[in-house]
mmCIF file of C-alpha atoms in Angstrom:
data_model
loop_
_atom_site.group_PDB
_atom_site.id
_atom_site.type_symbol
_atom_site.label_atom_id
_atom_site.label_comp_id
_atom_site.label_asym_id
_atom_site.label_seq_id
_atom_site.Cartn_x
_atom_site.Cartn_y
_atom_site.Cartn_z
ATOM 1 C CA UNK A 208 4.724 7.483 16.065
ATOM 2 C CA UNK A 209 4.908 3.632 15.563
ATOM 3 C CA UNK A 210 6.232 2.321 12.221
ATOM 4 C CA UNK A 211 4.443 0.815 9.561
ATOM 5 C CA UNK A 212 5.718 -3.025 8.832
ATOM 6 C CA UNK A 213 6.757 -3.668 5.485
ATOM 7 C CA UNK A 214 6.548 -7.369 4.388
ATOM 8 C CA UNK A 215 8.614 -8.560 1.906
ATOM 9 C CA UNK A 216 8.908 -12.044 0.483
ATOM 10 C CA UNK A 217 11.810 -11.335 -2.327
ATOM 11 C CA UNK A 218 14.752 -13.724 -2.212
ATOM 12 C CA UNK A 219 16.493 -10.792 -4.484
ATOM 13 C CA UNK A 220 18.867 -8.658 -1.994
ATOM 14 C CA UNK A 221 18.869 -5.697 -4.717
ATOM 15 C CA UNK A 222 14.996 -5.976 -5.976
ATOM 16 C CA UNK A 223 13.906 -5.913 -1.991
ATOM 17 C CA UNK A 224 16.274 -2.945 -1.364
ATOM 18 C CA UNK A 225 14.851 -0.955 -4.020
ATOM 19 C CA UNK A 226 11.490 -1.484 -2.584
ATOM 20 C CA UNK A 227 12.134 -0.808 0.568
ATOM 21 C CA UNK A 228 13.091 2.898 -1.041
ATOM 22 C CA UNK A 229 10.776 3.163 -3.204
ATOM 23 C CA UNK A 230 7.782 2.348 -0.690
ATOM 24 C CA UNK A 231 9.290 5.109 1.702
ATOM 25 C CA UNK A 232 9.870 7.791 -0.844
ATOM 26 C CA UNK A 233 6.054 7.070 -2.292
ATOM 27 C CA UNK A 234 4.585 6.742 0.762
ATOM 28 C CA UNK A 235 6.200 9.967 2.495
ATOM 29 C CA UNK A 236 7.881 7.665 5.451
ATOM 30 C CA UNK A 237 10.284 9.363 7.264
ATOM 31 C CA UNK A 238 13.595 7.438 8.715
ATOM 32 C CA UNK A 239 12.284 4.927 11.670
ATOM 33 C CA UNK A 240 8.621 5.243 10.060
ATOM 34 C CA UNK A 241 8.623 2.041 8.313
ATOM 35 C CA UNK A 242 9.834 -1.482 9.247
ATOM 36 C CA UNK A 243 11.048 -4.037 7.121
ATOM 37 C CA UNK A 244 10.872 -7.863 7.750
ATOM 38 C CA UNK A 245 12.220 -10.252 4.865
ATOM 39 C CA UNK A 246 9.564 -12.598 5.251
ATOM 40 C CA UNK A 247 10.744 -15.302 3.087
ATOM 41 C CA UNK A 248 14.199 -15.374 4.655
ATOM 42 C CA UNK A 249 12.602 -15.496 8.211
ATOM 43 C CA UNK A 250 10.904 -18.422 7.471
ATOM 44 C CA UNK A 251 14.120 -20.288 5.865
ATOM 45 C CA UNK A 252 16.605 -19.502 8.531
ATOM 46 C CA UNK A 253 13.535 -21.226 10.701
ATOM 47 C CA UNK A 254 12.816 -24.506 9.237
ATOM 48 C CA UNK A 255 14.999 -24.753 5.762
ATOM 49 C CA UNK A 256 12.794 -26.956 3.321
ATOM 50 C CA UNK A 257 10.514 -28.189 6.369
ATOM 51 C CA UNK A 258 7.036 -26.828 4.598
ATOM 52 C CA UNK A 259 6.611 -25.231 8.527
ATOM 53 C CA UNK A 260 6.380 -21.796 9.687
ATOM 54 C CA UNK A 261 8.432 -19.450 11.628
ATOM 55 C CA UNK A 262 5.988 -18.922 14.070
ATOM 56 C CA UNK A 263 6.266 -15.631 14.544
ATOM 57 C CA UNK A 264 4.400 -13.895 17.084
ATOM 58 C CA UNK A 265 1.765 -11.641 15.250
ATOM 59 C CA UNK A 266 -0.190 -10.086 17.723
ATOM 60 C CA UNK A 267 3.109 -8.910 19.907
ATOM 61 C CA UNK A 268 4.552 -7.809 16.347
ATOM 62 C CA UNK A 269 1.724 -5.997 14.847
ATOM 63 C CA UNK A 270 1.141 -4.310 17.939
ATOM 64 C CA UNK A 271 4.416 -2.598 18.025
ATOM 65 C CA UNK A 272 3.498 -0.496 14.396
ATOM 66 C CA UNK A 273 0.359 1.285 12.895
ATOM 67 C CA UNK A 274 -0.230 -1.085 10.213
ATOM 68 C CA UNK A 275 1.032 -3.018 7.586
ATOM 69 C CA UNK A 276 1.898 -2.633 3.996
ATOM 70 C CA UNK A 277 2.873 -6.306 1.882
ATOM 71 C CA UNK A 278 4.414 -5.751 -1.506
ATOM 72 C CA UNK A 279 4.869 -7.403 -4.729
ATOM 73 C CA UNK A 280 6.589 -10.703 -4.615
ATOM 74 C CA UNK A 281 7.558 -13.841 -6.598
ATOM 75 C CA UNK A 282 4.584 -16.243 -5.364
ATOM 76 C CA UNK A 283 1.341 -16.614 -6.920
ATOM 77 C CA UNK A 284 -1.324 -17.458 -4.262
ATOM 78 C CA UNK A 285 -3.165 -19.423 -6.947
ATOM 79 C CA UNK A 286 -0.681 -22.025 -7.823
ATOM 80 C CA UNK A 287 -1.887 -25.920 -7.758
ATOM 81 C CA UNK A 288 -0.303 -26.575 -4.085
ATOM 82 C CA UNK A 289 1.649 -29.598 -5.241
ATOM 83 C CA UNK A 290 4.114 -27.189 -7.686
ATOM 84 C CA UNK A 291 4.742 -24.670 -4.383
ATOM 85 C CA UNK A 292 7.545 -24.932 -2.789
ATOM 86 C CA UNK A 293 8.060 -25.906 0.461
ATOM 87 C CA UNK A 294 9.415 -21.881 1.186
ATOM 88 C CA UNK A 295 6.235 -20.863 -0.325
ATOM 89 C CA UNK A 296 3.687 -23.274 1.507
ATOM 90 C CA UNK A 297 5.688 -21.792 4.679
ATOM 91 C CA UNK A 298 5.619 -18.405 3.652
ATOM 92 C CA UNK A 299 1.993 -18.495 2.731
ATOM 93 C CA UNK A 300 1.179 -20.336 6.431
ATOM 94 C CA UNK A 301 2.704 -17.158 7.977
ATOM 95 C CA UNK A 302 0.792 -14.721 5.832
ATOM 96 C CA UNK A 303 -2.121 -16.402 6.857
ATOM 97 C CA UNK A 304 -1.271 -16.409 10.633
ATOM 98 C CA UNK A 305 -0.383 -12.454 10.099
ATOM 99 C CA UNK A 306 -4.325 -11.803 8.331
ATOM 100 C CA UNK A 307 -6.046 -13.424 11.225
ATOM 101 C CA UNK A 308 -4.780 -11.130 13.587
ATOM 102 C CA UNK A 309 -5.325 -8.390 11.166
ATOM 103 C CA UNK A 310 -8.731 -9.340 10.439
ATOM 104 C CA UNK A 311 -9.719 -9.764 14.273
ATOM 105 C CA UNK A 312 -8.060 -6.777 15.452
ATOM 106 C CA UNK A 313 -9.018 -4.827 12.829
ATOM 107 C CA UNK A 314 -5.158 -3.765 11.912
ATOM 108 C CA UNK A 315 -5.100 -1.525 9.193
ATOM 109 C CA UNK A 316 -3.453 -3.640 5.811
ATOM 110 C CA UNK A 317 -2.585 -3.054 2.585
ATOM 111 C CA UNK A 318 -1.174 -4.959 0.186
ATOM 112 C CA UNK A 319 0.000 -4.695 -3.423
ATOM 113 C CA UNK A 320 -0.257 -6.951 -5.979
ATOM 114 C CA UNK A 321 0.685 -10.429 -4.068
ATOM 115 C CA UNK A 322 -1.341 -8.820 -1.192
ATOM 116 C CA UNK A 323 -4.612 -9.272 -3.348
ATOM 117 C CA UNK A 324 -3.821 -12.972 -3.733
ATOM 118 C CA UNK A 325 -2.985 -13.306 0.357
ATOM 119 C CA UNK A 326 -6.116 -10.709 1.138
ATOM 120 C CA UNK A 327 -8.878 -12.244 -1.193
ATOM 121 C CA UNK A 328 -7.969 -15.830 -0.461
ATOM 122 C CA UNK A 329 -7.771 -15.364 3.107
ATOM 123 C CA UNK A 330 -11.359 -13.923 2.379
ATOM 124 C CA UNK A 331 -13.280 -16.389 0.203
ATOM 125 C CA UNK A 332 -12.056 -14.742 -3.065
ATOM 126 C CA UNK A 333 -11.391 -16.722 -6.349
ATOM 127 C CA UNK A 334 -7.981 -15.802 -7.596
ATOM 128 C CA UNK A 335 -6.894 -17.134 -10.433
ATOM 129 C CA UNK A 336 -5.067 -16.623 -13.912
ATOM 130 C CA UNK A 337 -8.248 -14.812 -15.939
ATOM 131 C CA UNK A 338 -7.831 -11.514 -15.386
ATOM 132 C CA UNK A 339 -3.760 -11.356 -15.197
ATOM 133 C CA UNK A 340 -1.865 -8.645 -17.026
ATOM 134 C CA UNK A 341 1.542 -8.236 -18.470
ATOM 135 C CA UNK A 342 3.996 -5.856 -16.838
ATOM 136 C CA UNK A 343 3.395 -2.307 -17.750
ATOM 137 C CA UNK A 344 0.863 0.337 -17.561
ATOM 138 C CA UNK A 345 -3.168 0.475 -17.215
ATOM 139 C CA UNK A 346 -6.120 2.643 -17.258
ATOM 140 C CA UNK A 347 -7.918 2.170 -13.637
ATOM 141 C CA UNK A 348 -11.236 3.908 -12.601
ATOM 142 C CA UNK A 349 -12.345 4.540 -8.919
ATOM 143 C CA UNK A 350 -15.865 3.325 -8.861
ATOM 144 C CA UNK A 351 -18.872 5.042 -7.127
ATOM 145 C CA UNK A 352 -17.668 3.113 -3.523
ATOM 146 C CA UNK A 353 -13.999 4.440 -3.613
ATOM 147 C CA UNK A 354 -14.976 7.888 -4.278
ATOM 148 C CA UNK A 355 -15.858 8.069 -0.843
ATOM 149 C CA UNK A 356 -13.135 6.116 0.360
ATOM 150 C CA UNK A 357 -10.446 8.048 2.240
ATOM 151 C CA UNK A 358 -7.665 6.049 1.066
ATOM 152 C CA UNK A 359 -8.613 7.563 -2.616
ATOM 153 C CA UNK A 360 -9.244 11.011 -1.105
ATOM 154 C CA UNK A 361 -7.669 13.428 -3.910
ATOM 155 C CA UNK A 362 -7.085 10.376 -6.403
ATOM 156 C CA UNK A 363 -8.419 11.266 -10.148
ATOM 157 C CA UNK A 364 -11.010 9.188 -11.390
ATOM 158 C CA UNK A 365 -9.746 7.591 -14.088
ATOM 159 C CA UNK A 366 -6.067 7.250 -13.544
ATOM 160 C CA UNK A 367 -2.758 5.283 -15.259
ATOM 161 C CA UNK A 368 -0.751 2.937 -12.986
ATOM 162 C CA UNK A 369 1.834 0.364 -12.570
ATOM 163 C CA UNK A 370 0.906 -3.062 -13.500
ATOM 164 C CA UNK A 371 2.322 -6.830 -14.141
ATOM 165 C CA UNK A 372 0.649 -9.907 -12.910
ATOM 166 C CA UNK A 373 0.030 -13.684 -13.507
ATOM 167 C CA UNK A 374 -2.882 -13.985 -11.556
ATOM 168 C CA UNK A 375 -5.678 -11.509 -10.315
ATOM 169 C CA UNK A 376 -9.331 -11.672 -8.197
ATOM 170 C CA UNK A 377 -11.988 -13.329 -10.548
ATOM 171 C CA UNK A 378 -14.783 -13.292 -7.941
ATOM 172 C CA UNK A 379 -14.778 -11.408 -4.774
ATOM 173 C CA UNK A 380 -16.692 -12.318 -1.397
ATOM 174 C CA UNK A 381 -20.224 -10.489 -0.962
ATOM 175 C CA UNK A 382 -18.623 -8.772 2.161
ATOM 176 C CA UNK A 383 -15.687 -6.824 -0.261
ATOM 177 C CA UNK A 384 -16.293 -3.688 -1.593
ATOM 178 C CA UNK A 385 -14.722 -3.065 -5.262
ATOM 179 C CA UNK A 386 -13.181 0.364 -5.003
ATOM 180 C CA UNK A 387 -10.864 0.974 -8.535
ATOM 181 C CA UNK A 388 -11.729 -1.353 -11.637
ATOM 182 C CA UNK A 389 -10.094 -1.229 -15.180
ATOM 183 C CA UNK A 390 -10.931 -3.218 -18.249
ATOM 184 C CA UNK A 391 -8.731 -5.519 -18.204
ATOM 185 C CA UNK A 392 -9.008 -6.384 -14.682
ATOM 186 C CA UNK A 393 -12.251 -5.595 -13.009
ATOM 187 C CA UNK A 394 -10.972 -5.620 -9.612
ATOM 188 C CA UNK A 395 -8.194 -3.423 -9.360
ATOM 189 C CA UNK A 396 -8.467 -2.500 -5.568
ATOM 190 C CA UNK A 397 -10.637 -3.934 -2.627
ATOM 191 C CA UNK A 398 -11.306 -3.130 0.867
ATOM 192 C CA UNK A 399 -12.737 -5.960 3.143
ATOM 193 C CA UNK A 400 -14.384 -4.302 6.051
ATOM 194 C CA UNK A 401 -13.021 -0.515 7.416
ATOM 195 C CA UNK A 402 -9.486 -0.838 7.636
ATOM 196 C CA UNK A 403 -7.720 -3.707 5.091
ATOM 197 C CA UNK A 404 -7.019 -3.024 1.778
ATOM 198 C CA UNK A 405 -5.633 -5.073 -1.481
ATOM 199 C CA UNK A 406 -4.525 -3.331 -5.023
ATOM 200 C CA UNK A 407 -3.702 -5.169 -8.057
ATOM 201 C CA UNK A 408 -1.833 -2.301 -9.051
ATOM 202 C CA UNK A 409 1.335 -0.581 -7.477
ATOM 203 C CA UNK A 410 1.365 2.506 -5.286
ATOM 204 C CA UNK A 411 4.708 1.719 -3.849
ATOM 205 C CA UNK A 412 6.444 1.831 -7.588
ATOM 206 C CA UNK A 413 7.808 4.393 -9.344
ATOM 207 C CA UNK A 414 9.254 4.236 -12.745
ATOM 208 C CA UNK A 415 13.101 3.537 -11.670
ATOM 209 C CA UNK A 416 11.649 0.483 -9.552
ATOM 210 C CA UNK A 417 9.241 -0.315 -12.253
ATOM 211 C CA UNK A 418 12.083 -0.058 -15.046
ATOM 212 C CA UNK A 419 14.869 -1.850 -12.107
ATOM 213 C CA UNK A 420 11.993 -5.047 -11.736
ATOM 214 C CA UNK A 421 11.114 -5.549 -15.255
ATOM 215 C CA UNK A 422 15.428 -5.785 -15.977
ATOM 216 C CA UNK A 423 15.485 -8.035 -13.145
ATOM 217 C CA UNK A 424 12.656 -10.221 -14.110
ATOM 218 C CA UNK A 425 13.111 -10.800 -17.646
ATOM 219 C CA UNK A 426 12.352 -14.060 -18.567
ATOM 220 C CA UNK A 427 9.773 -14.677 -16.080
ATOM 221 C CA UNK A 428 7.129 -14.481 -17.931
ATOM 222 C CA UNK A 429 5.408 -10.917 -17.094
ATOM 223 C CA UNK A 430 6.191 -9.935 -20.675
ATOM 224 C CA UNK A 431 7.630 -10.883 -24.067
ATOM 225 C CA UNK A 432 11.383 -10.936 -24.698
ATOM 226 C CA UNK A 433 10.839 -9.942 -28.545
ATOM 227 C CA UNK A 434 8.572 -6.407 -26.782
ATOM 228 C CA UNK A 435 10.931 -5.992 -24.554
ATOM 229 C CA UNK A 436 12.304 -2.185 -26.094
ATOM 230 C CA UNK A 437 9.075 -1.455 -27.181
ATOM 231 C CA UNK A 438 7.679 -1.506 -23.517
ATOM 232 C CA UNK A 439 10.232 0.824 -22.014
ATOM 233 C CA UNK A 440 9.541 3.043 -24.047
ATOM 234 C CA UNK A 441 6.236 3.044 -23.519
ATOM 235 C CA UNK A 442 6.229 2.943 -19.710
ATOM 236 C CA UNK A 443 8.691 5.609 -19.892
ATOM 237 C CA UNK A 444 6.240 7.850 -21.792
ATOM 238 C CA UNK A 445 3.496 7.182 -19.091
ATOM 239 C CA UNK A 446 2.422 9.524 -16.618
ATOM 240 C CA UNK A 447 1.881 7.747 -13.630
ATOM 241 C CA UNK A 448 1.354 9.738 -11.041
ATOM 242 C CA UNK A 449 -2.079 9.088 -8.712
ATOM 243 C CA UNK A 450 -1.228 5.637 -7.468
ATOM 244 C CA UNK A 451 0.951 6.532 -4.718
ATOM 245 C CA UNK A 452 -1.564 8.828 -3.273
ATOM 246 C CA UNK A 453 -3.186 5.563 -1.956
ATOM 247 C CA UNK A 454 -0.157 4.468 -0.070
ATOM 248 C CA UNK A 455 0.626 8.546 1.379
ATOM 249 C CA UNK A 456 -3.226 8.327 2.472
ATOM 250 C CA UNK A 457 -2.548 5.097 4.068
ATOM 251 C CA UNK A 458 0.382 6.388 6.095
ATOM 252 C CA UNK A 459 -1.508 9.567 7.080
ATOM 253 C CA UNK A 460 -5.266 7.875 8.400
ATOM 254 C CA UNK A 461 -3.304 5.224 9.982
ATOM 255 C CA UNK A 462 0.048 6.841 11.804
ATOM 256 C CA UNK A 463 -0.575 6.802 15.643
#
C-alpha cells in the first residue's frame, strides 16, 4: 500500500509530534502507512524570510501516496496579506501549488480545520472570522448530502466533536456540497467534487491532543484565560467519539 501524506505546518516540535500520533491512532494507520512532511520548516530551510516557495515537486510527491490529509495549524487563510508573514505567504504558495495538482488529478484530500481555509479559498469560498468558534466541543449534524457520503458511512447524525477556530467558511462555491453543519457554524464539512474533502472540526484529535493543544496554546486567543478550568472540565466530560470515523473511512476508500 502507498502512504497517506500528512502535512503539517506547526513550528511546535512537541504539538506536531502529538499529531502525527494522534492522526495515526484515529485514523487506524499502521507503521509506514502515513507520511509526514513539516511543511513550514521545508519552506524555511528553502528560502528563510524570502516570501518564496520551496518548490516542491507535487505531482512526483503526491504520486508516491494514496492521498493526503492537512491538519490544524497556526495560520489563518483569511488574514489581511500585509500582517502574514513572509513563512506564511510561502507556506500558503505551496499549499496552493499542492491543491492544483489535487484538484486536476483528482487526488483524494482532506483537511482539518486550516484545510477548510486552504480548500475553500483555493475554491472561490469566503472565509472569514463570522462563523469562528472557541476551542472546545460542538453539536454537528450530517445533512441530507453526507448521509450518502461514504466518508460519513456509519457516522451518527447528530454528533459532538472537537472544535477551536478563528476563522471558518461564510459562503461556499455553487460547485461544494455542504455535508455536516452545526449552529454555530453552518459549514462544518465540505466536499468539492468526488474525492477532496475540508472539516472545520477535528477527526484526527482525541482528547489527550485536544487537552495537550489547548495547554500549549493558551494565550492565543482560542479561549478565555479566566474559563480556562471550567473548559477542561467540560471537554473532559464530552463524549466525542464519531469524528474520527471520517478520517478511518478516508484511509479505507482511498488505500491503494
Amino acid at each position: 500500500m502507498l502512504p497517506f501524506l500528512l502535512i503539517q505546518t506547526r513550528a511546535d516540535d512537541a504539538v506536531a509530534a502529538d499529531e502525527v500520533r494522534s492522526t495515526t491512532a484515529l485514523g487506524g494507520f499502521a507503521d509506514g502507512e502515513l507520511t509526514p512532511l513539516r511543511l513550514d520548516r521545508l519552506v524555511a530551510a528553502a528560502r528563510p524570510s524570502s516570501g518564496g516557495t520551496a518548490d516542491v515537486d507535487w505531482e512526483a510527491l503526491l504520486g508516491r501516496h494514496s492521498g493526503v490529509v492537512v491538519g490544524g495549524g497556526p495560520f489563518n487563510s483569511s488574514d489581511p496579506e500585509e500582517l502574514k508573514s513572509d513563512l506564511q505567504v510561502a507556506v500558503e504558495a505551496e499549499l496552493r501549488r499542492m491543491l492544483d495538482v489535487v484538484l486536476d488529478r483528482d487526488i483524494p484530500f482532506l483537511g482539518a480545520c486550516y484545510g477548510v481555509g486552504t480548500l475553500g479559498l483555493h475554491q472561490g469560498a469566503t472565509v472569514d472570522g463570522t462563523y469562528g468558534e472557541p476551542a472546545g466541543t460542538a453539536v454537528v449534524r450530517v445533512t441530507e448530502a453526507g448521509r450518502q457520503d461514504p466518508l460519513l458511512a456509519g457516522v451518527a447524525v447528530e454528533f459532538t466533536a472537537f472544535v477551536g477556530h478563528k476563522e471558518a467558511v461564510r459562503l461556499l462555491p455553487p460547485h461544494a456540497e455542504v455535508l455536516v453543519s452545526g449552529e454555530a457554524c453552518p459549514v462544518q464539512m465540505f466536499r468539492i467534487g468526488r474525492h477532496q474533502y475540508a472539516t472545520q472540526f477535528h477527526p484526527e484529535l482525541d482528547l489527550p491532543g485536544l487537552l495537550f493543544r489547548l495547554e500549549t496554546y493558551a494565550g492565543h486567543g482560542y479561549y478565555e484565560p479566566a474559563e480556562t478550568e471550567e473548559l477542561f472540565e467540560r471537554v473532559r466530560a464530552a463524549t466525542v467519539t464519531e469524528p474520527q470515523k471520517v478520517l478511518a473511512n478516508f484511509r479505507c476508500r482511498y488505500a491503494r
